[in-house]
Coordinates of C-alpha atoms and ligand atoms in Angstrom, one line a residue:
M76 CA -76.9 10.2 6.0
N77 CA -78.5 6.9 4.0
S78 CA -80.7 7.1 1.4
L79 CA -83.8 6.9 3.6
G80 CA -82.7 10.0 5.4
G81 CA -81.5 8.3 8.6
I82 CA -78.2 9.0 9.8
R83 CA -75.2 7.4 8.5
S84 CA -73.7 4.2 10.0
W85 CA -70.4 4.4 11.9
P86 CA -67.6 5.3 10.2
A87 CA -65.1 2.0 9.6
N88 CA -62.6 3.8 11.6
W89 CA -64.9 4.6 14.5
R90 CA -63.8 3.6 18.1
S91 CA -66.5 1.0 19.3
T92 CA -67.5 1.4 23.0
T93 CA -67.1 -2.4 23.7
A94 CA -63.5 -2.4 22.7
L95 CA -63.1 -0.1 25.8
M96 CA -64.9 -2.7 28.0
T97 CA -64.0 -6.0 29.2
T98 CA -65.6 -8.7 27.2
T99 CA -67.9 -9.7 30.3
E100 CA -69.5 -6.2 30.8
S101 CA -72.8 -5.5 28.9
V102 CA -72.8 -1.9 27.4
R103 CA -75.9 0.1 26.4
K104 CA -75.6 2.7 23.5
V105 CA -77.3 5.8 24.5
P106 CA -78.1 8.2 21.6
Q107 CA -75.9 11.3 22.0
V108 CA -76.1 14.8 20.7
L109 CA -73.3 17.4 21.0
T110 CA -74.5 20.9 20.6
V111 CA -72.2 23.7 19.6
A112 CA -73.6 26.8 20.5
G113 CA -73.8 30.1 22.7
S114 CA -74.8 30.2 26.2
D115 CA -78.1 32.4 27.0
S116 CA -78.0 33.4 30.6
G117 CA -81.8 33.5 30.7
A118 CA -81.8 29.7 29.6
G119 CA -84.4 30.2 27.3
A120 CA -82.2 29.6 24.2
G121 CA -78.9 28.5 23.1
I122 CA -77.1 25.8 24.8
Q123 CA -79.4 25.9 27.8
A124 CA -82.3 25.0 25.6
D125 CA -80.2 22.5 23.7
L126 CA -79.6 20.5 26.8
K127 CA -83.4 20.6 28.0
V128 CA -84.7 19.5 24.8
C129 CA -82.1 16.3 24.4
A130 CA -83.0 15.6 28.0
A131 CA -86.8 15.7 27.4
R132 CA -86.6 13.4 24.5
G133 CA -84.2 11.1 26.1
V134 CA -80.7 12.0 24.6
Y135 CA -77.7 12.6 26.2
C136 CA -76.2 15.9 25.2
A137 CA -72.7 17.1 25.5
S138 CA -72.3 21.1 25.1
V139 CA -69.2 23.2 23.5
I140 CA -69.7 26.7 24.0
T141 CA -69.0 29.2 21.4
A142 CA -70.0 32.6 22.9
V143 CA -71.7 33.6 26.3
T144 CA -74.5 36.2 26.4
A145 CA -75.7 38.3 29.1
Q146 CA -79.4 38.0 28.1
N147 CA -82.9 37.9 29.7
T148 CA -86.4 38.1 28.4
R149 CA -86.1 41.6 27.8
G150 CA -83.1 41.0 25.1
V151 CA -79.4 40.8 24.7
Q152 CA -77.4 43.1 26.8
S153 CA -73.7 41.9 25.9
V154 CA -71.9 39.3 24.1
H155 CA -68.8 37.6 24.6
L156 CA -66.8 35.5 22.1
L157 CA -64.7 32.6 23.3
P158 CA -61.4 32.6 22.0
P159 CA -61.4 30.1 18.7
E160 CA -58.5 28.3 20.5
F161 CA -60.6 27.5 23.5
V162 CA -63.6 26.6 21.2
S163 CA -61.3 24.0 19.7
E164 CA -60.3 22.7 23.0
Q165 CA -63.8 22.0 23.7
L166 CA -64.5 20.6 20.8
K167 CA -61.3 18.0 20.6
S168 CA -62.0 17.4 24.5
V169 CA -65.5 15.8 23.5
L170 CA -65.4 14.5 20.2
S171 CA -61.8 12.7 21.2
D172 CA -64.1 10.8 24.1
F173 CA -67.6 10.5 23.3
E174 CA -69.5 8.9 20.2
F175 CA -71.9 11.3 19.1
D176 CA -74.4 10.2 16.8
V177 CA -75.3 14.1 15.8
V178 CA -73.6 17.3 16.0
K179 CA -75.8 20.2 16.3
T180 CA -74.7 24.0 15.8
G181 CA -76.4 27.1 17.0
M182 CA -74.6 30.6 17.4
L183 CA -71.4 30.5 15.6
P184 CA -70.1 34.1 16.0
S185 CA -67.1 34.5 13.9
T186 CA -65.5 33.0 10.9
E187 CA -62.4 31.6 13.1
I188 CA -65.0 29.6 15.4
V189 CA -66.2 28.0 12.3
E190 CA -63.1 27.3 11.2
V191 CA -62.1 25.4 14.3
L192 CA -65.4 23.7 13.9
L193 CA -64.8 22.5 10.5
Q194 CA -61.4 21.2 11.3
N195 CA -62.6 19.1 14.1
L196 CA -65.2 17.8 12.1
S197 CA -62.7 16.7 9.7
D198 CA -60.5 15.2 12.3
F199 CA -63.5 13.2 14.1
P200 CA -66.2 12.2 11.4
V201 CA -69.9 12.4 13.1
R202 CA -72.7 10.6 11.7
A203 CA -75.0 13.4 10.8
L204 CA -74.8 17.4 11.0
V205 CA -77.8 19.8 11.9
V206 CA -76.8 23.3 11.3
D207 CA -79.1 26.2 12.8
P208 CA -77.6 29.1 11.2
V209 CA -78.6 31.5 14.1
M210 CA -77.9 34.9 13.0
V211 CA -80.2 37.3 15.0
S212 CA -81.7 36.6 18.4
T213 CA -85.6 36.7 18.7
S214 CA -85.0 40.2 20.3
G215 CA -83.5 41.6 17.0
H216 CA -79.6 41.8 18.3
V217 CA -77.2 40.4 15.9
L218 CA -75.4 37.0 17.2
A219 CA -73.3 36.3 14.0
G220 CA -72.6 38.9 11.4
S221 CA -72.8 39.1 7.9
S222 CA -69.1 38.3 7.7
I223 CA -70.1 34.8 8.4
L224 CA -71.8 34.1 5.5
S225 CA -69.4 33.1 3.1
I226 CA -68.1 30.5 5.2
F227 CA -71.4 29.3 6.0
R228 CA -72.6 29.2 2.3
E229 CA -69.2 27.7 0.9
R230 CA -68.1 25.3 3.7
L231 CA -70.8 24.6 6.3
L232 CA -73.7 24.1 4.3
P233 CA -72.1 21.6 2.0
I234 CA -71.5 19.5 4.9
A235 CA -74.7 19.7 6.8
D236 CA -77.4 17.0 6.9
I237 CA -80.1 19.6 7.5
I238 CA -80.4 23.3 7.8
T239 CA -82.9 24.9 9.6
P240 CA -83.3 28.9 9.0
N241 CA -86.0 31.0 9.5
V242 CA -87.1 33.4 6.9
K243 CA -84.8 36.0 7.9
E244 CA -81.9 33.8 7.8
A245 CA -82.7 32.3 4.4
S246 CA -82.9 35.3 3.0
A247 CA -79.6 36.5 4.4
L248 CA -78.1 33.3 3.1
L249 CA -79.4 33.9 -0.2
G250 CA -78.3 37.4 -0.2
G251 CA -81.1 39.2 0.6
F252 CA -83.9 37.2 -1.6
R253 CA -87.3 38.6 -0.2
I254 CA -89.4 35.9 1.0
E255 CA -93.2 37.1 2.1
T256 CA -95.2 33.9 0.8
V257 CA -95.2 30.2 1.4
A258 CA -94.4 30.3 -2.5
D259 CA -91.1 32.0 -1.7
M260 CA -90.2 29.7 1.2
R261 CA -90.1 26.9 -1.3
S262 CA -88.0 28.8 -3.9
A263 CA -85.4 29.6 -0.9
A264 CA -85.4 26.1 0.3
K265 CA -84.5 25.0 -3.3
S266 CA -81.9 27.5 -3.8
L267 CA -80.6 26.5 -0.5
H268 CA -80.4 22.9 -1.1
E269 CA -78.2 23.8 -4.2
M270 CA -75.5 24.9 -1.7
G271 CA -75.1 21.4 -0.5
P272 CA -77.3 20.2 2.5
R273 CA -79.2 17.1 2.3
F274 CA -82.4 18.5 3.6
V275 CA -83.6 22.0 4.2
L276 CA -86.3 23.3 6.7
V277 CA -87.3 26.8 6.3
K278 CA -89.4 27.9 9.1
G279 CA -92.5 30.1 8.4
G280 CA -93.2 31.3 12.2
D281 CA -92.1 34.8 11.1
L282 CA -94.3 34.8 8.0
P283 CA -96.8 37.7 8.2
D284 CA -100.7 37.3 8.2
S285 CA -101.0 33.6 8.5
S286 CA -103.0 32.0 11.3
D287 CA -101.1 28.9 10.8
S288 CA -97.6 28.6 11.5
V289 CA -96.1 26.8 8.2
D290 CA -92.5 25.4 7.7
V291 CA -91.3 24.2 4.3
Y292 CA -89.4 20.9 4.3
F293 CA -87.3 20.2 1.0
D294 CA -85.4 16.8 0.5
G295 CA -83.9 17.9 -3.0
K296 CA -87.3 16.3 -4.8
E297 CA -90.3 16.8 -2.6
F298 CA -91.7 19.6 -0.8
H299 CA -93.7 19.1 2.4
E300 CA -95.7 22.0 4.0
L301 CA -95.9 21.3 7.5
R302 CA -98.9 23.5 9.1
S303 CA -99.7 23.8 12.7
P304 CA -102.0 26.5 14.6
R305 CA -100.0 29.5 15.5
V306 CA -100.2 29.5 19.5
A307 CA -101.0 32.9 20.9
T308 CA -98.1 33.6 23.3
R309 CA -95.4 35.7 24.1
N310 CA -93.2 32.7 25.4
T311 CA -91.6 32.0 22.3
H312 CA -88.2 32.5 23.1
G313 CA -85.9 29.6 22.1
T314 CA -88.0 28.1 19.5
G315 CA -85.2 27.7 16.9
C316 CA -82.8 26.2 19.3
T317 CA -85.4 23.8 20.4
L318 CA -86.5 22.8 17.0
A319 CA -83.0 21.9 15.8
S320 CA -82.0 20.1 19.1
C321 CA -85.3 18.2 18.8
I322 CA -84.5 17.2 15.3
A323 CA -80.8 16.2 16.3
A324 CA -82.2 14.4 19.1
E325 CA -84.6 12.2 17.2
L326 CA -81.9 11.4 14.4
A327 CA -79.6 10.2 17.3
K328 CA -82.6 7.8 18.4
G329 CA -82.6 6.5 14.6
S330 CA -85.3 8.6 13.0
S331 CA -85.4 9.4 9.2
M332 CA -85.1 13.0 8.9
L333 CA -88.9 13.9 7.8
S334 CA -90.3 12.0 11.0
A335 CA -87.4 13.7 13.3
V336 CA -88.7 17.2 11.4
K337 CA -92.5 16.3 12.3
V338 CA -91.8 15.0 16.0
A339 CA -89.6 18.2 16.6
K340 CA -92.2 20.3 14.9
R341 CA -94.9 18.8 17.2
F342 CA -92.7 19.1 20.4
V343 CA -92.4 22.8 19.8
D344 CA -96.0 23.4 19.1
N345 CA -97.0 21.4 22.5
A346 CA -94.2 23.0 24.6
L347 CA -95.7 26.6 23.2
D348 CA -98.9 25.3 24.0
Y349 CA -98.5 24.1 27.6
S350 CA -96.4 27.1 28.3
K351 CA -98.7 29.9 26.9
D352 CA -99.6 31.2 30.1
I353 CA -96.5 30.5 32.3
A354 CA -94.9 34.1 33.4
I355 CA -90.9 33.8 33.6
G356 CA -89.4 37.5 33.5
S357 CA -90.8 40.8 32.8
G358 CA -89.7 41.0 29.1
M359 CA -91.4 40.7 25.8
Q360 CA -90.2 37.2 25.0
G361 CA -90.5 34.4 28.0
P362 CA -89.1 31.0 27.8
F363 CA -91.1 27.7 27.6
D364 CA -91.1 24.7 29.7
H365 CA -89.4 22.0 27.9
F366 CA -90.5 19.2 30.3
F367 CA -94.4 19.7 29.9
G368 CA -94.5 16.0 29.2
L369 CA -93.6 15.2 32.8
K370 CA -96.1 17.5 34.3
K371 CA -99.1 17.2 31.8
D372 CA -102.2 16.1 33.7
P373 CA -102.3 12.3 32.7
Q374 CA -106.1 12.6 32.3
S375 CA -106.6 15.8 30.2
S376 CA -104.6 15.0 27.0
R377 CA -102.8 12.4 24.8
C378 CA -100.0 10.1 26.1
S379 CA -97.3 12.0 24.8
I380 CA -95.5 13.2 21.4
F381 CA -95.2 9.8 19.2
N382 CA -91.9 8.7 19.9
P383 CA -90.8 5.6 16.9
D384 CA -89.3 3.7 19.6
D385 CA -92.8 3.0 21.2
L386 CA -93.3 0.4 18.6
F387 CA -90.9 -1.7 20.6
L388 CA -93.5 -4.1 21.7
Y389 CA -96.9 -3.3 20.1
A390 CA -100.0 -5.3 21.5
V391 CA -103.0 -5.9 19.3
T392 CA -105.9 -6.9 21.0
D393 CA -108.6 -9.5 19.7
S394 CA -112.1 -9.8 20.8
R395 CA -112.3 -13.7 20.0
M396 CA -109.3 -14.3 22.0
N397 CA -110.6 -12.1 24.8
R398 CA -113.6 -14.3 24.8
K399 CA -112.0 -17.5 24.6
W400 CA -109.8 -16.8 27.8
N401 CA -112.6 -15.1 29.3
R402 CA -111.2 -11.8 29.8
S403 CA -112.1 -8.3 29.0
I404 CA -110.4 -6.0 26.9
V405 CA -109.5 -3.9 30.0
D406 CA -107.9 -6.6 32.0
A407 CA -105.8 -7.6 28.7
V408 CA -104.7 -4.1 28.2
K409 CA -103.6 -3.8 31.7
A410 CA -101.7 -7.2 31.7
A411 CA -99.9 -6.3 28.4
I412 CA -99.0 -2.9 29.6
E413 CA -97.6 -4.5 33.1
G414 CA -95.6 -6.8 31.0
G415 CA -94.0 -4.3 29.3
A416 CA -96.0 -3.4 26.1
T417 CA -95.2 0.1 24.7
I418 CA -98.0 0.7 22.6
I419 CA -101.6 -0.7 22.5
Q420 CA -104.0 -1.2 19.7
L421 CA -107.3 -2.1 20.2
R422 CA -108.6 -4.2 17.0
E423 CA -111.9 -5.5 18.4
K424 CA -113.6 -6.5 15.0
E425 CA -116.9 -7.9 16.4
A426 CA -117.7 -5.5 19.4
E427 CA -121.1 -3.7 19.2
T428 CA -120.4 0.0 19.0
R429 CA -121.6 1.1 22.4
E430 CA -119.8 -1.6 24.2
F431 CA -116.6 -0.8 22.3
L432 CA -116.3 2.7 23.0
E433 CA -117.0 2.3 26.8
E434 CA -114.3 -0.3 26.9
A435 CA -112.2 2.1 25.0
K436 CA -112.6 4.7 27.1
A437 CA -111.6 2.5 29.8
C438 CA -108.5 1.7 28.0
V439 CA -107.5 5.3 27.4
D440 CA -107.5 6.0 31.0
I441 CA -105.3 2.9 31.7
C442 CA -103.1 3.8 29.1
R443 CA -103.0 7.6 29.9
S444 CA -102.2 6.6 33.3
H445 CA -99.2 4.4 32.5
R446 CA -98.2 7.0 29.6
V447 CA -98.6 4.3 26.8
C448 CA -100.3 5.5 23.8
L449 CA -103.5 3.9 22.7
L450 CA -104.7 3.4 18.9
I451 CA -108.0 2.2 17.6
N452 CA -108.0 -0.1 14.6
D453 CA -110.2 0.6 11.9
R454 CA -112.8 3.1 13.5
I455 CA -111.8 6.3 13.3
D456 CA -115.3 7.1 15.0
I457 CA -114.4 5.4 18.2
A458 CA -110.6 6.8 18.0
L459 CA -112.4 10.3 18.0
A460 CA -114.9 9.4 20.6
C461 CA -112.8 8.2 23.2
N462 CA -110.1 10.3 22.4
A463 CA -107.5 7.7 21.7
D464 CA -104.0 8.9 20.5
G465 CA -104.6 7.6 17.2
V466 CA -105.4 4.7 14.9
H467 CA -104.2 2.0 12.7
V468 CA -105.7 1.5 9.1
G469 CA -105.1 -1.0 6.5
Q470 CA -105.0 -0.4 2.3
S471 CA -108.7 -1.1 2.7
D472 CA -109.7 1.1 5.0
M473 CA -110.3 4.7 5.1
P474 CA -107.3 6.4 3.2
V475 CA -104.6 7.9 5.2
D476 CA -104.8 11.5 3.7
L477 CA -108.6 11.7 5.1
V478 CA -107.9 10.2 8.4
R479 CA -105.3 12.7 8.8
S480 CA -107.8 15.5 8.0
L481 CA -110.1 14.0 10.4
L482 CA -108.0 13.7 13.4
G483 CA -105.6 16.8 12.9
P484 CA -101.9 16.8 13.0
D485 CA -101.6 15.3 16.6
K486 CA -102.8 12.1 16.3
I487 CA -100.6 9.1 15.5
I488 CA -101.7 7.2 12.2
G489 CA -100.5 3.9 11.5
V490 CA -101.0 2.0 8.3
S491 CA -100.5 -1.4 6.9
C492 CA -98.0 -1.8 4.0
K493 CA -96.7 -5.0 2.0
T494 CA -94.7 -3.2 -0.8
P495 CA -92.3 -0.3 -1.3
E496 CA -95.0 1.5 -3.3
Q497 CA -97.7 1.5 -0.4
A498 CA -94.9 2.5 2.2
H499 CA -94.0 5.7 -0.1
Q500 CA -97.8 6.5 -0.3
A501 CA -98.2 6.1 3.3
W502 CA -95.6 8.7 3.9
K503 CA -97.1 11.0 1.5
D504 CA -100.4 10.9 2.9
G505 CA -99.0 11.9 6.4
A506 CA -98.7 8.6 8.4
D507 CA -96.5 8.4 11.6
Y508 CA -95.5 4.8 11.0
I509 CA -95.8 1.5 9.0
G510 CA -97.2 -1.8 10.0
S511 CA -95.9 -4.7 8.0
G512 CA -96.4 -8.0 7.4
G513 CA -97.9 -10.7 7.8
V514 CA -94.2 -11.5 8.4
F515 CA -95.0 -15.3 9.0
P516 CA -98.2 -17.5 8.6
T517 CA -101.0 -16.5 11.1
N518 CA -104.4 -17.9 11.9
T519 CA -105.3 -14.4 13.5
K520 CA -106.1 -12.5 9.9
A521 CA -107.4 -14.6 7.3
N522 CA -106.4 -14.5 3.5
N523 CA -103.6 -12.5 4.6
R524 CA -100.6 -12.8 2.1
T525 CA -97.4 -13.5 3.8
I526 CA -94.4 -11.2 2.9
G527 CA -91.8 -12.9 4.6
L528 CA -88.5 -11.4 6.1
D529 CA -87.3 -10.5 2.7
G530 CA -90.7 -8.6 2.0
L531 CA -90.3 -6.8 5.4
K532 CA -86.7 -5.9 4.8
E533 CA -87.7 -4.3 1.3
V534 CA -90.6 -2.1 2.8
C535 CA -88.4 -1.0 5.6
E536 CA -85.7 -0.3 3.1
A537 CA -88.2 1.6 1.2
S538 CA -89.7 3.4 4.0
K539 CA -89.1 6.9 5.3
L540 CA -91.2 5.8 8.3
P541 CA -90.3 3.9 11.3
V542 CA -91.8 0.2 10.9
V543 CA -93.2 -2.5 13.0
A544 CA -93.4 -5.9 11.7
I545 CA -96.6 -8.0 12.6
G546 CA -97.9 -11.6 11.6
G547 CA -96.9 -14.7 13.2
I548 CA -94.6 -13.0 15.4
G549 CA -93.6 -14.4 18.8
I550 CA -90.9 -15.5 21.3
S551 CA -89.4 -18.0 18.9
N552 CA -89.1 -15.8 15.9
A553 CA -88.9 -12.3 17.3
E554 CA -85.2 -12.2 17.2
S555 CA -85.0 -13.2 13.4
V556 CA -87.3 -10.5 12.7
M557 CA -85.2 -7.8 15.0
Q558 CA -82.4 -8.8 13.3
I559 CA -82.7 -8.0 9.8
D560 CA -80.5 -5.0 9.0
A561 CA -83.2 -2.2 9.0
P562 CA -82.7 0.6 11.4
N563 CA -86.0 1.9 11.2
L564 CA -87.6 -1.3 12.3
K565 CA -88.3 -0.4 15.7
G566 CA -90.3 -3.5 17.0
V567 CA -93.1 -6.2 16.7
A568 CA -96.6 -6.0 16.8
V569 CA -98.5 -9.1 18.2
V570 CA -101.9 -10.4 18.8
S571 CA -101.8 -14.3 19.5
A572 CA -98.3 -14.4 21.3
L573 CA -100.1 -12.1 24.0
F574 CA -103.7 -12.7 23.9
D575 CA -104.1 -16.1 22.7
Q576 CA -102.6 -17.1 26.1
D577 CA -103.2 -18.3 29.7
C578 CA -101.3 -15.2 31.2
V579 CA -100.9 -12.1 29.1
L580 CA -98.4 -11.0 31.7
T581 CA -96.1 -13.5 31.6
Q582 CA -96.0 -13.8 28.1
A583 CA -95.5 -9.9 27.6
K584 CA -92.6 -10.2 30.1
K585 CA -90.9 -12.8 28.0
L586 CA -91.4 -11.4 24.8
H587 CA -90.1 -8.0 26.1
K588 CA -87.0 -9.6 27.3
T589 CA -86.6 -11.8 24.2
L590 CA -86.8 -8.0 22.3
K591 CA -84.3 -6.4 24.7
E592 CA -82.0 -9.3 24.2
S593 CA -82.0 -9.4 20.2
K594 CA -81.6 -5.6 20.1
R595 CA -78.6 -5.4 22.3
E596 CA -77.2 -8.1 19.9
I597 CA -77.6 -5.9 16.9
Ligands
LIG105 C1 -99.4 -2.7 13.6 C2 -100.3 -3.3 12.8 N1 -100.0 -3.4 11.5 C3 -100.8 -3.9 10.6 C4 -102.4 -4.0 11.0 C5 -103.3 -4.6 9.8 O1 -104.3 -3.7 9.6 P1 -105.2 -3.8 8.5 O2 -104.2 -4.3 7.4 O3 -106.0 -2.9 8.6 O4 -106.1 -5.1 9.0 P2 -107.0 -5.1 10.1 O5 -106.0 -5.3 11.4 O6 -107.8 -4.1 10.1 O7 -107.5 -6.8 9.8 C6 -102.6 -3.6 12.2 N2 -104.0 -4.0 12.8 N3 -101.8 -3.4 13.1
TZP106 C1 -103.6 -7.7 12.2 C2 -102.6 -8.7 11.2 N1 -102.0 -8.1 10.1 C3 -101.2 -8.5 9.4 S1 -100.9 -10.1 10.1 C4 -102.0 -9.6 11.4 C5 -102.3 -10.7 12.3 C6 -101.2 -10.7 13.5 O1 -101.6 -11.6 14.3 P1 -100.8 -12.6 15.2 O2 -99.5 -11.9 16.0 O3 -101.6 -13.5 16.0 O4 -100.0 -13.4 14.1
MG107 MG1 -107.8 -2.4 9.0

């Protein structure tokens, strides 16, 4: 892990994919996760859940199986452990071949299997390790006995980047410490952090008497309570595996730890909500559907869960330019999306409220049908009224913590930041991303201080959130922006480069191509 809570850079001795290709071949590195876990024949949890969530999040996932369970929605009928030597064979096979960004562990049912995992991780270093210390199934079946606790505490936890115990697992790891309140969860997270993992997420789904599901995240200095309304459903089998795998998938794509955890929690909440009425199996604990994002009625809800990669080509509209070129906001947005824009912001400073609302509603429909998120600049009222996917606010707009409380946990909130201090505050207040600039001088926003590439880099380095650069950016200088060495810089936001142009579609295509090429070169 780097200091921002992102994942480590590749070790110096790491094999490079390009070294295996001829010089003329172009390669695209796909984010890759390895799950080391048990098989669930009912496919709600374990390896099967891990594979599904990674696929749903656009990440390749390989699997090393530690045990095979005979399991369905009624419970676990039988468990068959694989011989440690064979687990080791599987580990060697994939670790010597693939370039995993993240290894995620689930069911590790014996000390010997943990030993072979540790040996292989020492032989083949990986960038990040997510440990879900699975001990008991949702139905109450013991999947890893107490004999495992000491090797977990002494050797696995110290090398983990994050551990994700539920309250029972946290209690077992802490020798029976009672966890009955959120305050107890905080104490548990702190004590677990002292065992060595860089981050701890104690999941409070099993905590009694709470209408919210509260998870406690601790980074060694600060706590975050991540809350979401409890979904009334019996289809909860596999939530733990799904959460941990989703964290691994987001880390593999380059997210910071806190962003990965937030996305994963939202992913689980949305999957539970989407699947609350489905009936699979006759038992008490049904699985849920990881691919809800593919099936949702595009008109019914938001575009999807926020993905930091959506910041890649961020098109920000401008009423003055639309008027100058005699096009409606709707036409401007359509052309930008067709040209490759990955997220849209309506920044209409002069529009009348009624007219703006009608246009915003039409843009929401277009964006939903293309699965592109739509944010509103400044106007929380318009965002609420048109059910946009979120808002972008600046330092003199409504404060982010208030925006979050008005919009709820699911909406995307972006904040403009020029300094590391502002970036830190944005993260504390619950923003999802930072817009940083003006990077270069611009005529689009008057009296806006330019921070340059150095200022942008400083903000990126201090930010635990993904960043999009803005201000004076276009085809001629986009490459120089993308090439500052900052893994959390996800893209560029542009106004005039798209909209103060004769053909929005052509310019969007050109800029998209430039960005893709500069990304390939990093
Ligand atoms: C992506 C993105 N980044 C920064 C801004 C600027 O927002 P703000 O500072 O509130 O200024 P105005 O856009 O409201 O003039 C932005 N809009 N988008
Ligand atoms: C809204 C905003 N915030 C900082 S610079 C800027 C304007 C960006 O416009 P352009 O891409 O035309 O320079
Ligand atoms: Mg503003």
